[in-house]
GROMACS .gro file of C-alpha atoms in nm:
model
  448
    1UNK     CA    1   3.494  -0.841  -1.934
    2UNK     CA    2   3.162  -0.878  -1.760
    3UNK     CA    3   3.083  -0.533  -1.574
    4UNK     CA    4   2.920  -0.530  -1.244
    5UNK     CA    5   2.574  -0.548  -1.206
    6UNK     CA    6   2.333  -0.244  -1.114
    7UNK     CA    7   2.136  -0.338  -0.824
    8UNK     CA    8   2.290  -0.311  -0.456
    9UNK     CA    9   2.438  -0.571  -0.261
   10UNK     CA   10   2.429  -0.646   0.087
   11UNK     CA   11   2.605  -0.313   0.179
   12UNK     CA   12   2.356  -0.026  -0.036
   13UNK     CA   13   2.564   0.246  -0.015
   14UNK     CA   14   2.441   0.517  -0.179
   15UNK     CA   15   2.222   0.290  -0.415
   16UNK     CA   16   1.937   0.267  -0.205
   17UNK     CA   17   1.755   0.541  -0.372
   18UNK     CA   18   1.384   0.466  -0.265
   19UNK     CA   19   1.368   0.623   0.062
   20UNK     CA   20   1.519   1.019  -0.026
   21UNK     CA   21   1.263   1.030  -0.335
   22UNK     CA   22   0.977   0.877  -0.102
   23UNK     CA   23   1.064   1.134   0.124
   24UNK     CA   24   1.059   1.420  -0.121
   25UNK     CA   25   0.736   1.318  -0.255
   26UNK     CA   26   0.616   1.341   0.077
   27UNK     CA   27   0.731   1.678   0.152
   28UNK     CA   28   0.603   1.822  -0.218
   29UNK     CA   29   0.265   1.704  -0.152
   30UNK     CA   30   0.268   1.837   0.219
   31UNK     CA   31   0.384   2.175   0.070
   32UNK     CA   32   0.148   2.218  -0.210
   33UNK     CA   33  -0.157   2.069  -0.047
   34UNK     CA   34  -0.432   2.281  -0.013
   35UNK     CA   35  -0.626   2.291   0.324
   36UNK     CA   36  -0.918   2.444   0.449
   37UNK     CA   37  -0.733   2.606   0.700
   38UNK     CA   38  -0.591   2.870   0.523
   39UNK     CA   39  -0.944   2.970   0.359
   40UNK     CA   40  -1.064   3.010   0.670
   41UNK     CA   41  -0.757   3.206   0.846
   42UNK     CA   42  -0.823   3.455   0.495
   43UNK     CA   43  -1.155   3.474   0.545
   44UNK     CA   44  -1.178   3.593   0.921
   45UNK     CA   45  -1.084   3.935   0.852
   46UNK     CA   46  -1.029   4.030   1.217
   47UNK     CA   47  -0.693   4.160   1.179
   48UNK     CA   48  -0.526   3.825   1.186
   49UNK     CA   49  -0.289   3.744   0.912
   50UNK     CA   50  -0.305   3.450   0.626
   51UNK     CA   51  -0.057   3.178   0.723
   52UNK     CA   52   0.063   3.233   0.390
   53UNK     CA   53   0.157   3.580   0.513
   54UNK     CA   54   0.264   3.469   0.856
   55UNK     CA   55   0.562   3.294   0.702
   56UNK     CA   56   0.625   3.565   0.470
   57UNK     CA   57   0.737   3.728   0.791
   58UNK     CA   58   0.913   3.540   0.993
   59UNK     CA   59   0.901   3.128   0.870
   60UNK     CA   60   1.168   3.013   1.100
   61UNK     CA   61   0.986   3.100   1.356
   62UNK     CA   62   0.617   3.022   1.357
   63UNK     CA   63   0.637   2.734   1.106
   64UNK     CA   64   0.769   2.408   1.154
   65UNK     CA   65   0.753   2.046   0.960
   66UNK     CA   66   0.731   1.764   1.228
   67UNK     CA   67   0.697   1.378   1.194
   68UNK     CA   68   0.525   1.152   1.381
   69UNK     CA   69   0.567   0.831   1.313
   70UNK     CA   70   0.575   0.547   1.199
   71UNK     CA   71   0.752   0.335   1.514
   72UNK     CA   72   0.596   0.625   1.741
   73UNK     CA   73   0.383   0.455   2.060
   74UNK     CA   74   0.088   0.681   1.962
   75UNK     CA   75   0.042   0.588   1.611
   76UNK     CA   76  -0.119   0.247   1.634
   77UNK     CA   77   0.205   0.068   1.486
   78UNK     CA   78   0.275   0.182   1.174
   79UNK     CA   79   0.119   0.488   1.078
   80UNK     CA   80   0.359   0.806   0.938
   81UNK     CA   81   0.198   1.110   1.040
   82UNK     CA   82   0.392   1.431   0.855
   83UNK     CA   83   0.218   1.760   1.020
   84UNK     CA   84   0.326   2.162   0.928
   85UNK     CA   85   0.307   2.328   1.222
   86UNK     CA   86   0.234   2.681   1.257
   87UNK     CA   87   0.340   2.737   1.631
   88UNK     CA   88   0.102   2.545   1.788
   89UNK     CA   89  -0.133   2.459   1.530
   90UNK     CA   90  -0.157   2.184   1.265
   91UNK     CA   91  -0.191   2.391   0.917
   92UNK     CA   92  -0.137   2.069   0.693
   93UNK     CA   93  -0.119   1.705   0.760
   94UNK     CA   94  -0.012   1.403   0.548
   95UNK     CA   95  -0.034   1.047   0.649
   96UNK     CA   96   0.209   0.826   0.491
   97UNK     CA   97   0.097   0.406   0.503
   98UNK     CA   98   0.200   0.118   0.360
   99UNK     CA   99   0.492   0.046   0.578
  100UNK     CA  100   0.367  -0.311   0.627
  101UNK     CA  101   0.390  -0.423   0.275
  102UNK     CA  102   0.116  -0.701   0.343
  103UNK     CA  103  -0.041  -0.731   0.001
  104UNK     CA  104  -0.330  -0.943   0.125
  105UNK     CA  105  -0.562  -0.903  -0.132
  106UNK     CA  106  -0.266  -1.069  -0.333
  107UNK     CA  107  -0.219  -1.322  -0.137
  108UNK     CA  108  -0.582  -1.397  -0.101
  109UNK     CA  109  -0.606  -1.520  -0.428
  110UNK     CA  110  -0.328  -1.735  -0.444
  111UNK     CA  111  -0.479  -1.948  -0.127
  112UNK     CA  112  -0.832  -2.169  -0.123
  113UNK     CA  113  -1.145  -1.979   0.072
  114UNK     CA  114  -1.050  -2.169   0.397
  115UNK     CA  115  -0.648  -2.137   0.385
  116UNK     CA  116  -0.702  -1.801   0.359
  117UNK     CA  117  -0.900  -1.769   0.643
  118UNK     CA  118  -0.586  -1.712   0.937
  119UNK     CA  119  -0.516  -1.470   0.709
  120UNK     CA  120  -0.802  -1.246   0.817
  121UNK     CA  121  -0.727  -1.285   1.187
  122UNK     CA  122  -0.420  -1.116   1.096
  123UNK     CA  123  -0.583  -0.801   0.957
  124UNK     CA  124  -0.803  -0.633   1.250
  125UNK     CA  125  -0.550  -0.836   1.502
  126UNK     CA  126  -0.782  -0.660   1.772
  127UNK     CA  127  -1.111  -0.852   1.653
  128UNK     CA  128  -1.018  -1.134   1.463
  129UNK     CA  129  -1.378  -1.306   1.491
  130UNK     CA  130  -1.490  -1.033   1.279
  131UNK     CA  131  -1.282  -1.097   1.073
  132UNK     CA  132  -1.333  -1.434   1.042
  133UNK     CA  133  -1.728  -1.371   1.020
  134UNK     CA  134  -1.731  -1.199   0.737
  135UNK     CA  135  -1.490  -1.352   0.493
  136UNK     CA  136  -1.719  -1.675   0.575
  137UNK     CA  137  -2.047  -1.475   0.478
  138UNK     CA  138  -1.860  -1.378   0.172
  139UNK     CA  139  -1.749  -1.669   0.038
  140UNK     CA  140  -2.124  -1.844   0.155
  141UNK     CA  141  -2.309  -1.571  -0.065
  142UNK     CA  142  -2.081  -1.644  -0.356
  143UNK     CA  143  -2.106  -2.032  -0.366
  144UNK     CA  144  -2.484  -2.027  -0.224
  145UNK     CA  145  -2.372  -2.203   0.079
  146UNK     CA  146  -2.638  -2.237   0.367
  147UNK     CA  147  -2.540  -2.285   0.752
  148UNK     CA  148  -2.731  -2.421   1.045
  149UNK     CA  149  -2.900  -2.140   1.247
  150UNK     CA  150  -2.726  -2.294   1.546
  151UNK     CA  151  -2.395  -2.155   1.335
  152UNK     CA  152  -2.532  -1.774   1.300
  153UNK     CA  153  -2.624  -1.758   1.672
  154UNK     CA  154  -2.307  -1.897   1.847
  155UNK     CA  155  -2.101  -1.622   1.507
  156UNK     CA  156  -2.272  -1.362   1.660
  157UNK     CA  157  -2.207  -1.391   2.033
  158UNK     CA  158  -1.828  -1.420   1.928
  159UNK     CA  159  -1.842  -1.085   1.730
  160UNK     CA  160  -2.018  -0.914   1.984
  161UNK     CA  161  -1.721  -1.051   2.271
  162UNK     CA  162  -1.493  -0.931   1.967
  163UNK     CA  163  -1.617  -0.619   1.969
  164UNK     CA  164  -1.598  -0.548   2.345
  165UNK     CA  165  -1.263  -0.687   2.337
  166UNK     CA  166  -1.150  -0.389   2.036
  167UNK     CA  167  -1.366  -0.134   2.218
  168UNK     CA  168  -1.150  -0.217   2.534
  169UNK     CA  169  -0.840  -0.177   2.400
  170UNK     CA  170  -0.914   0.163   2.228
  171UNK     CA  171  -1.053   0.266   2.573
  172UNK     CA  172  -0.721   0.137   2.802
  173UNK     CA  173  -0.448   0.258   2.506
  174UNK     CA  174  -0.676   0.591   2.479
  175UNK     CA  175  -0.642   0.643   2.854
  176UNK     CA  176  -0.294   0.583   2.903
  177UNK     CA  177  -0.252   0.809   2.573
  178UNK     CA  178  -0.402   1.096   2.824
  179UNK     CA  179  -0.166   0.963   3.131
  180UNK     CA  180  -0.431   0.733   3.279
  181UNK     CA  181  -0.245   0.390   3.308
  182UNK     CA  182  -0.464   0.281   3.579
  183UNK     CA  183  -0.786   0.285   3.321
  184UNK     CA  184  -0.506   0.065   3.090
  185UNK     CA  185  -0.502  -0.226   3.341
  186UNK     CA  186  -0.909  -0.230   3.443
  187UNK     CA  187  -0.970  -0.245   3.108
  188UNK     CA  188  -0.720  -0.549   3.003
  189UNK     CA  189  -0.839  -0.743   3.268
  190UNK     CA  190  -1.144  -0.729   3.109
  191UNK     CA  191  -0.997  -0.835   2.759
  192UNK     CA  192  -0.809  -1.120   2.962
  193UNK     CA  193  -1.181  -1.291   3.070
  194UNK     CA  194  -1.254  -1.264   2.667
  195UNK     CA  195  -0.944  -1.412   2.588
  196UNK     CA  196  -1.015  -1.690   2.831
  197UNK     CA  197  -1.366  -1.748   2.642
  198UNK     CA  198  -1.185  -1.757   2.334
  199UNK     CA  199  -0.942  -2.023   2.448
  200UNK     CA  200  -1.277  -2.201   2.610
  201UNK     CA  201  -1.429  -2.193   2.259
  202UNK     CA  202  -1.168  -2.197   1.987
  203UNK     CA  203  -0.871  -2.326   2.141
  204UNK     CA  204  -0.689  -2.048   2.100
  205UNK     CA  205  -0.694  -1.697   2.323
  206UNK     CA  206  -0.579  -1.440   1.988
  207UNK     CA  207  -0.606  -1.544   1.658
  208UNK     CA  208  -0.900  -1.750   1.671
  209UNK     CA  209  -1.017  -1.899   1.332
  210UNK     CA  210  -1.306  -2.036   1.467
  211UNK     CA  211  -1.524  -1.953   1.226
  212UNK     CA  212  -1.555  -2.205   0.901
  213UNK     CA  213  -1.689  -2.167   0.566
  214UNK     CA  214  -2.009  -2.335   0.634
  215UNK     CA  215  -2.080  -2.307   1.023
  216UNK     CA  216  -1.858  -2.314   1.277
  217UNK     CA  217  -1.486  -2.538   1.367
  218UNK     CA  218  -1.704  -2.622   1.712
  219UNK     CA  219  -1.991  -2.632   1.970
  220UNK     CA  220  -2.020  -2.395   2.259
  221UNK     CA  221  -1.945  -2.609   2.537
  222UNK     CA  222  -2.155  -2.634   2.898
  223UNK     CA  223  -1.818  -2.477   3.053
  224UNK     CA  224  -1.831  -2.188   2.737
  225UNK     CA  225  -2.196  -2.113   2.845
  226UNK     CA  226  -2.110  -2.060   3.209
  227UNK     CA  227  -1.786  -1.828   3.129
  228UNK     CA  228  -1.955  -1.594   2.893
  229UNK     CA  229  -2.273  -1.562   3.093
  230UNK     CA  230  -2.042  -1.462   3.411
  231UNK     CA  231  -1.870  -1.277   3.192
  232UNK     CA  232  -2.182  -1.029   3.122
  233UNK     CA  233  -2.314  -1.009   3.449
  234UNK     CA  234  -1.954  -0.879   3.574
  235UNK     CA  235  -1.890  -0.693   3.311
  236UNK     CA  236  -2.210  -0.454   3.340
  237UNK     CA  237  -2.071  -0.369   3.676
  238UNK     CA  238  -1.685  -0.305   3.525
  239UNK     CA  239  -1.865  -0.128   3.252
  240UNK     CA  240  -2.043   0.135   3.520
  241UNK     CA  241  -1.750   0.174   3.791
  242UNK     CA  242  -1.593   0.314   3.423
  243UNK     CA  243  -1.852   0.586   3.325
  244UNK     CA  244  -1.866   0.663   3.684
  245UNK     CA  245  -1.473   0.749   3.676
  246UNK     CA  246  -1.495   0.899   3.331
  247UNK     CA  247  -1.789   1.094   3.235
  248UNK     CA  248  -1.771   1.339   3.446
  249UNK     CA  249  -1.361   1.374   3.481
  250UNK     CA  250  -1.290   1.667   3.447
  251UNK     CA  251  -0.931   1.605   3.299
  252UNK     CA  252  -1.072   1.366   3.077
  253UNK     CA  253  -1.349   1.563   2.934
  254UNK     CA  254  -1.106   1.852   2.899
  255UNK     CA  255  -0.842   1.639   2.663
  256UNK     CA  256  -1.194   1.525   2.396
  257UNK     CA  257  -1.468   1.817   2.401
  258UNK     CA  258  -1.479   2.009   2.091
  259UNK     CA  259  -1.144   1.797   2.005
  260UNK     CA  260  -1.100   1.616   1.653
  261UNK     CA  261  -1.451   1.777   1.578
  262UNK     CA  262  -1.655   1.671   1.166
  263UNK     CA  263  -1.963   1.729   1.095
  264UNK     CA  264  -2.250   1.492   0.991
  265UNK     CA  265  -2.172   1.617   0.603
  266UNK     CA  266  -1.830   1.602   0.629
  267UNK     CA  267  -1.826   1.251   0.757
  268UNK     CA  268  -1.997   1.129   0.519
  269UNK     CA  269  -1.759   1.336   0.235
  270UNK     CA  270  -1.463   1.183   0.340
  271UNK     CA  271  -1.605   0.782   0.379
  272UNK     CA  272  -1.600   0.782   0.737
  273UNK     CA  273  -1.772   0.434   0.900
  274UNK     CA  274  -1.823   0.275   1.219
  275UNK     CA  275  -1.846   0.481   1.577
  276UNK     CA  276  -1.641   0.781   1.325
  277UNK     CA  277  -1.960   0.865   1.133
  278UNK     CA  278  -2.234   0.780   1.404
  279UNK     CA  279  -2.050   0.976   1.637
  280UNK     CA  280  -2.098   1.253   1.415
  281UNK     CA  281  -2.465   1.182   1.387
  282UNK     CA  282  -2.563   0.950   1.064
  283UNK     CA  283  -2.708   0.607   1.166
  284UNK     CA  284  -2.547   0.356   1.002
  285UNK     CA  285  -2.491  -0.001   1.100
  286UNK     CA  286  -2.498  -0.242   0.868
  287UNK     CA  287  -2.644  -0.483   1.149
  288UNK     CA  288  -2.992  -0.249   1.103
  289UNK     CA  289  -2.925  -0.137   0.694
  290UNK     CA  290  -2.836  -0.472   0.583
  291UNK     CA  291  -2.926  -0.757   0.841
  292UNK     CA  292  -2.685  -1.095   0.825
  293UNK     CA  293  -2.721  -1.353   1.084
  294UNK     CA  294  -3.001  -1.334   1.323
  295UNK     CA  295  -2.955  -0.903   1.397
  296UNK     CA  296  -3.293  -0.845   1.279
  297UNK     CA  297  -3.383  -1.140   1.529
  298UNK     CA  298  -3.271  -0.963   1.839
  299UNK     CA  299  -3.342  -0.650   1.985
  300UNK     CA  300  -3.115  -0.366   2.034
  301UNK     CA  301  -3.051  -0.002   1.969
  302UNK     CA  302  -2.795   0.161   1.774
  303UNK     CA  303  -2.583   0.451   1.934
  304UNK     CA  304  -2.611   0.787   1.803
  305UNK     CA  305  -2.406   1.117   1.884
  306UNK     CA  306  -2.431   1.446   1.728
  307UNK     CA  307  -2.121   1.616   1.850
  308UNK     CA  308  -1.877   1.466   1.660
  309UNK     CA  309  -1.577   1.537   1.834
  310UNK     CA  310  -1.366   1.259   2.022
  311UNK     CA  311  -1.579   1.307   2.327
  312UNK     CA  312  -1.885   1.185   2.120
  313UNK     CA  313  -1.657   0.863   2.004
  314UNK     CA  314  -1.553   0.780   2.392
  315UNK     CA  315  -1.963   0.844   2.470
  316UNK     CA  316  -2.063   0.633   2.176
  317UNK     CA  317  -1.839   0.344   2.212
  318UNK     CA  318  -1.898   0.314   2.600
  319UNK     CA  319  -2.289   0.282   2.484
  320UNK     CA  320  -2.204  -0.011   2.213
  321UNK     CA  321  -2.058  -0.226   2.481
  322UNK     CA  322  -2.315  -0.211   2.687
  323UNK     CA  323  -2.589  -0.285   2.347
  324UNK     CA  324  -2.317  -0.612   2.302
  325UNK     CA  325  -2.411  -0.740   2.599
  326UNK     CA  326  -2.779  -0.718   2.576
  327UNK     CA  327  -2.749  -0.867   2.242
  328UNK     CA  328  -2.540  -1.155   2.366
  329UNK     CA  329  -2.750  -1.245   2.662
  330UNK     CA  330  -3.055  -1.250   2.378
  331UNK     CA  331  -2.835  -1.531   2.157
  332UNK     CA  332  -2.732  -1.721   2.454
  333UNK     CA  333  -3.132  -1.739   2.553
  334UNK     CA  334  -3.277  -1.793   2.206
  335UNK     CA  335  -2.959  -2.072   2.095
  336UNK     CA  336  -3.132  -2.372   1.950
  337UNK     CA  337  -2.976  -2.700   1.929
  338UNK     CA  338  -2.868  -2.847   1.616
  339UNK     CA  339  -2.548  -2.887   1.381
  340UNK     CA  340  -2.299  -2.634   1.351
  341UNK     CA  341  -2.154  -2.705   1.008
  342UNK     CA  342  -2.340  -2.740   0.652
  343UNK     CA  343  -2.384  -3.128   0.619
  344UNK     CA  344  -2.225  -3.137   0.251
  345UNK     CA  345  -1.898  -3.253   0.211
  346UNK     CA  346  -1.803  -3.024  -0.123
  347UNK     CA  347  -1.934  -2.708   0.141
  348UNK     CA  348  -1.789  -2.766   0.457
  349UNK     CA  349  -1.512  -2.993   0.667
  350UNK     CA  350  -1.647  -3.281   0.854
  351UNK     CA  351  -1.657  -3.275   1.197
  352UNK     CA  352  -1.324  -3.424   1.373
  353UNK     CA  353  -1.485  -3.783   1.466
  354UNK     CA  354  -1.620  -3.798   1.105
  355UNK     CA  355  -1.265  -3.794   1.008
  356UNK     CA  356  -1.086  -3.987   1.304
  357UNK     CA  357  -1.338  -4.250   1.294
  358UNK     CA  358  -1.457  -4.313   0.919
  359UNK     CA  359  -1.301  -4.348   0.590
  360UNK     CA  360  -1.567  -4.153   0.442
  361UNK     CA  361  -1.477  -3.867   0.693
  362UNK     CA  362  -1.052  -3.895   0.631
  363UNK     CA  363  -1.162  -3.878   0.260
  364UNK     CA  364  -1.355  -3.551   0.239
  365UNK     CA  365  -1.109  -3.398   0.456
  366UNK     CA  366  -0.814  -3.466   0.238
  367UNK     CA  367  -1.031  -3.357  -0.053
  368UNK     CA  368  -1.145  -3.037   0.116
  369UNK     CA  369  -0.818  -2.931   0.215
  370UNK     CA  370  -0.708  -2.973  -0.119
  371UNK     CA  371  -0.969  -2.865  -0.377
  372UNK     CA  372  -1.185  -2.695  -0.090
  373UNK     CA  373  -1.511  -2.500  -0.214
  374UNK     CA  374  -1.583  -2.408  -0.577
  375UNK     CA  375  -1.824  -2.119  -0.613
  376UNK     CA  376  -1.956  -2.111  -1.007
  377UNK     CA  377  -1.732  -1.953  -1.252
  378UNK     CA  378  -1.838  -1.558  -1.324
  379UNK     CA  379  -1.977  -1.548  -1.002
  380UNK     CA  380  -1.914  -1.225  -0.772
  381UNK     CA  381  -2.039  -1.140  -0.445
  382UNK     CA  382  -1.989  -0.854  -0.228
  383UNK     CA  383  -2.075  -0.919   0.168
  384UNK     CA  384  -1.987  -0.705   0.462
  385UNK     CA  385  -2.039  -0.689   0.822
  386UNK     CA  386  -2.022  -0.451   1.111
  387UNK     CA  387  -1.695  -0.489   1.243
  388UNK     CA  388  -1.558  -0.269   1.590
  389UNK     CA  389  -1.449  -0.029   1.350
  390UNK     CA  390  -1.717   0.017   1.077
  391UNK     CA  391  -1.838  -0.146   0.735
  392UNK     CA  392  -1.614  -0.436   0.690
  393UNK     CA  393  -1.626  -0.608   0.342
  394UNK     CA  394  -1.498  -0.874   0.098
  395UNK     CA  395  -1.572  -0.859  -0.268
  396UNK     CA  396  -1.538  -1.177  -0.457
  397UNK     CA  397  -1.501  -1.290  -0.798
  398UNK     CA  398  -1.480  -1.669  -0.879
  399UNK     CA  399  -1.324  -1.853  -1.172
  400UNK     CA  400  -1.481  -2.206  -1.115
  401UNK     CA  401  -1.207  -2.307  -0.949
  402UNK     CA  402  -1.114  -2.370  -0.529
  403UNK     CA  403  -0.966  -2.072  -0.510
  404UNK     CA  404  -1.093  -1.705  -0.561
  405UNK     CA  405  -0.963  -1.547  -0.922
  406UNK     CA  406  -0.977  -1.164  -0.714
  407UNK     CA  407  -0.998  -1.049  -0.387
  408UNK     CA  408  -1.120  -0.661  -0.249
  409UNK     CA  409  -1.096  -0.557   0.064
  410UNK     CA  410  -1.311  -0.295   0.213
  411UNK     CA  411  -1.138  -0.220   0.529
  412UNK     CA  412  -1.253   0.022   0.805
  413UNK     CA  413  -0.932   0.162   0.908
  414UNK     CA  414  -0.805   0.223   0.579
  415UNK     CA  415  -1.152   0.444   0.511
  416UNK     CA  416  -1.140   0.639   0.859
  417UNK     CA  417  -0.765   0.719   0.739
  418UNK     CA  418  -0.950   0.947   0.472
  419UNK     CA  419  -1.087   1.173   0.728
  420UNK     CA  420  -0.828   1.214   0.972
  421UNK     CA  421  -0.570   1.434   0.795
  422UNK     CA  422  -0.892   1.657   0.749
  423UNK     CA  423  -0.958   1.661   1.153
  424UNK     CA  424  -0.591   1.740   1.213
  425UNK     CA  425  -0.574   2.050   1.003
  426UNK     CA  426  -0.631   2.291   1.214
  427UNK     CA  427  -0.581   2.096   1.568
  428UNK     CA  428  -0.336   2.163   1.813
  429UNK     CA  429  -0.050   1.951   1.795
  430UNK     CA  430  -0.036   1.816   2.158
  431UNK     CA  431  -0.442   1.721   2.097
  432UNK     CA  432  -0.254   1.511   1.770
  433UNK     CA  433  -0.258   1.131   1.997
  434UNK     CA  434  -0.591   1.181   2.125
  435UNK     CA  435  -0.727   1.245   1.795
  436UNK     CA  436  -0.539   0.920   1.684
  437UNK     CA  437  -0.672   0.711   1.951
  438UNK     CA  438  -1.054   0.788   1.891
  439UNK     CA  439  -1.031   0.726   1.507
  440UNK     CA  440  -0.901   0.417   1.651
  441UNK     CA  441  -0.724   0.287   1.317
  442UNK     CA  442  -0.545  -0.055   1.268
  443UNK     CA  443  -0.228  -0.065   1.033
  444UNK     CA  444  -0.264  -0.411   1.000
  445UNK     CA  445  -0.591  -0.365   0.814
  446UNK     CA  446  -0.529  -0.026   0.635
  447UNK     CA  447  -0.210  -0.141   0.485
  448UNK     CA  448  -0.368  -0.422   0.250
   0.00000   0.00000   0.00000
């Protein structure tokens, strides 16, 4: 007689195992971690006991193990944020991720370079064009593909909107993180005029895919012109009324000085990128270390603060969106005319008349869709950009064939992850969402 199989139907039971032995890996690892915290509690000698000696005396009251997370408002989606508490204090921290089960690195290499392309817009959700950007640049560098200059100027005005647009959203969730829901609306209104560009330019207002291996899907148009110029006048005005309200607020600076606080060294220890490590003092922007585009074309300056504490990051960020604009009234001045796609039909899709209006056209689109573009076989590149949140790369390997044999992602938010169970040792546990906020991480991205 045929016996019943082992794995659980519809109703689990008590055979869905996973999620008690997930949990008590969790805790082990919380309870045998080692953090600095301790050392330095040991090393005070002013009287003060170890926390090792604290619970020794009373545990049940001075230690507690809390979780935040992962479907908490505060934890940018999905993060799992397991924290020991000693009263008040964070004595270890453990972040738990993965919850989205994405595999996109997977995925990537099951798809040709372009299909995978909405793919990306999906990752950083807050800056898709960034996204977009710099899976292009990849996949050019590893089939030697060349695009008009027309192409690089009108990529980077929509990375710099894209970045405004992140920075906007980390300001207006960070405020109304601190009780400010009044700083949430000025600054959405302000992501609803770059939405509005985006639908202008790409046809779409979120996830954008504008961006094509080989230029661009299409032109800036007279109307596109006018909206993002407007766009950067009013927004230099937004941008001041803010850091009038702000910088000197006295609740506001209260909830960030000396809060979330690494050091220059540290930073760079625990892979920190993007406004996390140059508000700690180390300039780095791959815009200045590695030019791609036209950045060594325009001028601007790159933000630097030494603090290092979430006060720095608010300072910091506030100063790149103001160097965005500056750089995007530069591109919109210095745009030549020209094509905006490679004129090779094995590199890039023809243009929409092309393929409405000749069979030549129809054909290489059907064949691009299909085979799309072959890099040589061996070949590996590694290309990366500076996304809202730090060194953003893709590292390629090619078989000869249209699609890419493996696929690495170098994601910001998945980095910056690194360092924040180090800042949160040690913090206060109601300081916990602030600290969140100005890491500013993206699930969506970490979880590849």
């Amino acid at each position: 007689m045929a016996t019943a199989p082992q794995f659980p139907g519809l109703d689990f039971g008590d055979k869905f195992r996973f999620w008690p032995k997930h949990n008590e890996k969790i805790y082990e690892r919380l309870d045998a971690k080692h953090a600095w915290i301790e050392e330095k509690r040991a090393a005070e000698g002013d009287g003060g006991m170890a926390a090792t000696e604290w619970s020794e005396v009373d545990p049940l009251e001075h230690e507690m193990i809390l979780n935040m997370g992962p479907q908490h408002p505060a934890t940018h989606g999905v993060l799992r944020c397991v924290v020991k508490l000693d009263g008040e204090t964070i004595e270890k921290a453990v972040l738990d991720i993965g919850y989205l089960h994405r595999g996109i690195e997977k995925l990537a290499e099951s798809k040709t370079y372009q299909e995978f392309m909405p793919y990306t817009d999906r990752m950083d959700y807050l800056s898709p064009y960034s996204n977009n950007v710099a899976w292009c640049l990849a996949v050019e560098k590893l089939a030697g593909i060349e695009i008009p200059e027309r192409a690089e100027w009108i990529r980077m005005i929509m990375c710099e909107l894209a970045r405004i647009s992140s920075h906007c959203l980390w300001l207006g969730v960070g405020l109304m993180d601190a009780g400010a829901v009044s700083g949430f609306l000025w600054t959405f209104q302000q992501r609803e005029d770059i939405y509005s560009i985006f639908d202008e330019v790409a046809g779409a207002r979120f996830t954008v895919s504008h961006s094509r291996i080989g230029g661009v899907a299409s032109d800036l148009t007279p109307r596109s012109f006018e909206l993002i110029r407007a766009f950067c006048d009013s927004f230099k005005e937004e941008l001041a009324r803010w850091q009038k309200f702000l910088n000197r607020n006295r609740i506001w600076i209260e909830r960030n000085k000396d809060v979330g606080r690494i050091t220059k060294e540290e930073a760079i220890e625990l892979g920190m990128t993007g406004p996390n490590l140059r508000g700690s003092g180390v300039e780095y922007d791959i815009r200045r270390f590695e030019p791609y585009l036209k950045y060594d074309e325009v001028d601007f300056t790159i933000p630097i603060r030494e603090e290092g504490d979430c006060l720095a990051r608010y300072f910091l960020r506030l100063e790149e969106m103001e160097q965005s604009i500056r750089i995007i009234e530069q591109c919109l001045d210095r745009m030549p005319e020209g094509p905006v796609r490679a004129d090779d039909a094995k590199q890039a899709y023809p243009s929409k008349d092309e393929v409405y209006y000749s069979m030549e056209g129809m054909i290489h689109d059907f064949m691009y869709t299909d085979v799309g573009t072959q890099a040589p076989k061996g070949a590996n590149a590694y290309h990366a950009v500076e996304s809202p949140k730090g060194e953003l790369g893709f590292y390629l390997t090619s078989d000869g064939t249209g699609r890419p044999f493996r696929v690495r992602i170098n994601a910001p938010s998945f980095t910056n992850l690194q360092g924040m169970e180090y800042i949160m040792e040690g913090s206060l546990v109601a300081d916990t969402v602030v600290i969140i906020g100005s890491i500013d991480p993206v699930m969506g991205e970490a979880d590849k």
